[in-house]
mmCIF file of C-alpha atoms in Angstrom:
data_model
loop_
_atom_site.group_PDB
_atom_site.id
_atom_site.type_symbol
_atom_site.label_atom_id
_atom_site.label_comp_id
_atom_site.label_asym_id
_atom_site.label_seq_id
_atom_site.Cartn_x
_atom_site.Cartn_y
_atom_site.Cartn_z
ATOM 1 C CA MET A 932 -0.211 -13.908 -3.997
ATOM 2 C CA ILE A 933 -1.143 -11.824 -0.916
ATOM 3 C CA LYS A 934 -1.251 -13.750 2.450
ATOM 4 C CA PHE A 935 -4.722 -13.034 3.986
ATOM 5 C CA ASN A 936 -3.610 -12.349 7.724
ATOM 6 C CA GLU A 937 -1.423 -8.995 5.809
ATOM 7 C CA LEU A 938 -4.468 -7.920 4.135
ATOM 8 C CA LYS A 939 -6.737 -5.033 5.744
ATOM 9 C CA ILE A 940 -9.960 -3.252 4.935
ATOM 10 C CA GLY A 941 -9.187 -0.170 2.826
ATOM 11 C CA ASP A 942 -5.801 -2.117 1.093
ATOM 12 C CA ILE A 943 -5.050 -1.369 -2.647
ATOM 13 C CA VAL A 944 -4.044 -4.562 -4.386
ATOM 14 C CA ASN A 945 -4.730 -6.229 -7.883
ATOM 15 C CA ALA A 946 -7.456 -8.923 -8.146
ATOM 16 C CA GLU A 947 -7.273 -11.161 -10.631
ATOM 17 C CA TYR A 948 -10.796 -13.031 -12.097
ATOM 18 C CA GLU A 949 -9.998 -14.879 -15.794
ATOM 19 C CA GLY A 950 -7.181 -13.772 -16.626
ATOM 20 C CA ILE A 951 -7.762 -10.065 -15.891
ATOM 21 C CA SER A 952 -6.096 -8.089 -13.471
ATOM 22 C CA ARG A 953 -7.539 -4.674 -12.002
ATOM 23 C CA GLU A 954 -6.679 -2.881 -9.404
ATOM 24 C CA GLY A 955 -9.183 -2.463 -6.477
ATOM 25 C CA GLU A 956 -9.924 -2.123 -2.651
ATOM 26 C CA VAL A 957 -10.616 -4.228 0.350
ATOM 27 C CA ILE A 958 -13.832 -3.652 1.365
ATOM 28 C CA ASP A 959 -14.425 -6.453 3.346
ATOM 29 C CA LEU A 960 -12.764 -9.895 4.667
ATOM 30 C CA ASP A 961 -15.012 -13.331 5.708
ATOM 31 C CA ARG A 962 -12.152 -14.557 8.262
ATOM 32 C CA GLU A 963 -14.446 -17.710 8.276
ATOM 33 C CA ASP A 964 -13.969 -18.554 4.891
ATOM 34 C CA LYS A 965 -11.120 -16.177 3.961
ATOM 35 C CA LEU A 966 -12.230 -14.576 1.220
ATOM 36 C CA VAL A 967 -11.981 -10.776 0.319
ATOM 37 C CA CYS A 968 -14.353 -8.737 -1.040
ATOM 38 C CA VAL A 969 -12.492 -5.986 -3.390
ATOM 39 C CA GLN A 970 -13.841 -3.051 -5.329
ATOM 40 C CA THR A 971 -12.896 -2.158 -8.589
ATOM 41 C CA ASP A 972 -14.253 -0.343 -11.179
ATOM 42 C CA VAL A 973 -16.043 -2.984 -12.392
ATOM 43 C CA GLN A 974 -17.682 -4.304 -8.858
ATOM 44 C CA ASP A 975 -17.517 -5.470 -6.070
ATOM 45 C CA PHE A 976 -16.483 -9.554 -5.575
ATOM 46 C CA TRP A 977 -15.096 -12.185 -3.216
ATOM 47 C CA TYR A 978 -11.793 -13.261 -4.251
ATOM 48 C CA GLU A 979 -9.599 -16.076 -2.718
ATOM 49 C CA PRO A 980 -6.009 -14.809 -1.401
ATOM 50 C CA GLN A 981 -3.971 -16.338 -4.174
ATOM 51 C CA HIS A 982 -6.629 -14.339 -6.754
ATOM 52 C CA LEU A 983 -4.868 -11.181 -5.014
ATOM 53 C CA PHE A 984 -1.701 -9.391 -5.791
ATOM 54 C CA PRO A 985 0.556 -6.306 -4.327
ATOM 55 C CA ILE A 986 0.997 -3.527 -6.099
ATOM 56 C CA MET A 987 4.405 -2.393 -5.766
ATOM 57 C CA VAL A 988 5.094 1.057 -4.090
ATOM 58 C CA ASN A 989 6.044 3.740 -6.779
ATOM 59 C CA ASP A 990 6.438 7.705 -7.943
ATOM 60 C CA GLU A 991 2.968 7.283 -9.523
ATOM 61 C CA GLN A 992 1.127 5.648 -6.386
ATOM 62 C CA LEU A 993 2.479 7.612 -3.824
ATOM 63 C CA LYS A 994 1.277 10.841 -5.573
ATOM 64 C CA LYS A 995 -2.299 9.132 -5.912
ATOM 65 C CA PHE A 996 -2.202 8.937 -2.405
ATOM 66 C CA GLY A 997 -1.111 12.348 -1.977
ATOM 67 C CA PHE A 998 2.102 12.273 -1.245
ATOM 68 C CA GLU A 999 4.051 15.759 -2.382
ATOM 69 C CA LYS A 1000 7.292 14.646 -3.515
ATOM 70 C CA VAL A 1001 10.911 16.836 -3.535
ATOM 71 C CA GLU A 1002 14.494 15.915 -5.090
ATOM 72 C CA ASN A 1003 17.097 17.191 -2.679
ATOM 73 C CA ALA A 1004 20.252 18.616 -4.368
ATOM 74 C CA ASP A 1005 21.907 15.544 -2.781
ATOM 75 C CA GLY A 1006 20.223 13.171 -5.261
ATOM 76 C CA THR A 1007 17.667 11.489 -2.423
ATOM 77 C CA VAL A 1008 14.261 11.966 -2.688
ATOM 78 C CA LYS A 1009 11.663 12.826 -0.032
ATOM 79 C CA TYR A 1010 7.848 12.180 0.041
ATOM 80 C CA MET A 1011 5.709 13.961 2.539
ATOM 81 C CA LYS A 1012 2.063 13.579 3.350
ATOM 82 C CA ASP A 1013 0.971 15.939 6.478
ATOM 83 C CA ALA A 1014 4.135 14.997 8.955
ATOM 84 C CA PHE A 1015 4.762 11.363 7.511
ATOM 85 C CA ARG A 1016 8.077 11.450 5.566
ATOM 86 C CA ILE A 1017 9.352 8.707 2.833
ATOM 87 C CA LEU A 1018 13.512 9.648 1.778
ATOM 88 C CA LEU A 1019 14.739 7.441 -0.603
ATOM 89 C CA PRO A 1020 18.477 6.754 -1.649
ATOM 90 C CA GLY A 1021 17.184 8.103 -4.537
ATOM 91 C CA LYS A 1022 14.851 8.761 -7.684
ATOM 92 C CA ASP A 1023 12.585 5.786 -7.826
ATOM 93 C CA ASP A 1024 14.852 3.646 -5.822
ATOM 94 C CA PHE A 1025 12.098 1.957 -3.560
ATOM 95 C CA SER A 1026 14.608 -0.896 -2.941
ATOM 96 C CA SER A 1027 15.626 0.469 0.919
ATOM 97 C CA PHE A 1028 14.880 3.771 2.332
ATOM 98 C CA GLU A 1029 13.548 5.196 5.687
ATOM 99 C CA MET A 1030 9.785 6.324 6.861
ATOM 100 C CA TRP A 1031 8.936 8.043 9.737
ATOM 101 C CA TYR A 1032 6.007 10.282 11.356
ATOM 102 C CA ARG A 1033 7.200 12.007 14.271
ATOM 103 C CA GLU A 1034 9.224 10.039 16.643
ATOM 104 C CA ASP A 1035 8.706 6.661 14.878
ATOM 105 C CA ARG A 1036 11.235 6.334 12.445
ATOM 106 C CA ARG A 1037 11.329 2.682 10.460
ATOM 107 C CA HIS A 1038 13.752 1.709 8.043
ATOM 108 C CA ILE A 1039 12.731 -0.845 5.423
ATOM 109 C CA THR A 1040 15.186 -2.745 3.427
ATOM 110 C CA HIS A 1041 13.367 -4.016 1.107
ATOM 111 C CA ALA A 1042 11.392 -3.132 -2.072
ATOM 112 C CA ILE A 1043 7.108 -3.079 -0.614
ATOM 113 C CA SER A 1044 3.869 -2.981 -1.718
ATOM 114 C CA LEU A 1045 0.929 -0.638 -1.528
ATOM 115 C CA HIS A 1046 -1.235 -2.634 0.848
ATOM 116 C CA GLU A 1047 2.379 -2.845 3.324
ATOM 117 C CA LEU A 1048 2.746 1.087 3.236
ATOM 118 C CA GLN A 1049 -0.537 1.115 4.547
ATOM 119 C CA ASN A 1050 -0.440 -0.657 7.270
ATOM 120 C CA HIS A 1051 2.770 1.075 8.324
ATOM 121 C CA TYR A 1052 1.204 4.475 7.848
ATOM 122 C CA SER A 1053 -1.732 3.364 10.000
ATOM 123 C CA GLN A 1054 0.556 1.662 12.308
ATOM 124 C CA MET A 1055 2.272 5.242 12.713
ATOM 125 C CA THR A 1056 -0.521 7.636 12.730
ATOM 126 C CA LYS A 1057 -3.579 5.657 13.714
ATOM 127 C CA VAL A 1058 -5.149 6.835 10.062
ATOM 128 C CA GLU A 1059 -6.106 5.063 7.104
ATOM 129 C CA LEU A 1060 -3.937 5.796 3.938
ATOM 130 C CA ALA A 1061 -6.608 5.752 1.140
ATOM 131 C CA TYR A 1062 -7.107 7.401 -2.081
#
């Protein structure tokens, strides 16, 4: 489950309906009733937060967002999108990593989900991170 206050329009999440989970984009928020409208490949639908689940950041998802990957000689892996960088300590190790954009540098000490990455990216660059 994702907390309602963590979500922003444009965030990518898994939405579950009748046991079927689909990836989708948050396209609207009803703050009064705490409902989230998610657009999937099937339709737009309003969900309660307990039916929304995070998608963990991984290589495939970063490539969908347009990041370029560079495997360094020391075993670290860098993902780049314009001036934004993510540096992993090893291949596919998203458990602890650094991200930076110009002077803003952050050390993340746990695996994060796409919507969290999107929120960091937006805070740091003032630009939305979207597919």
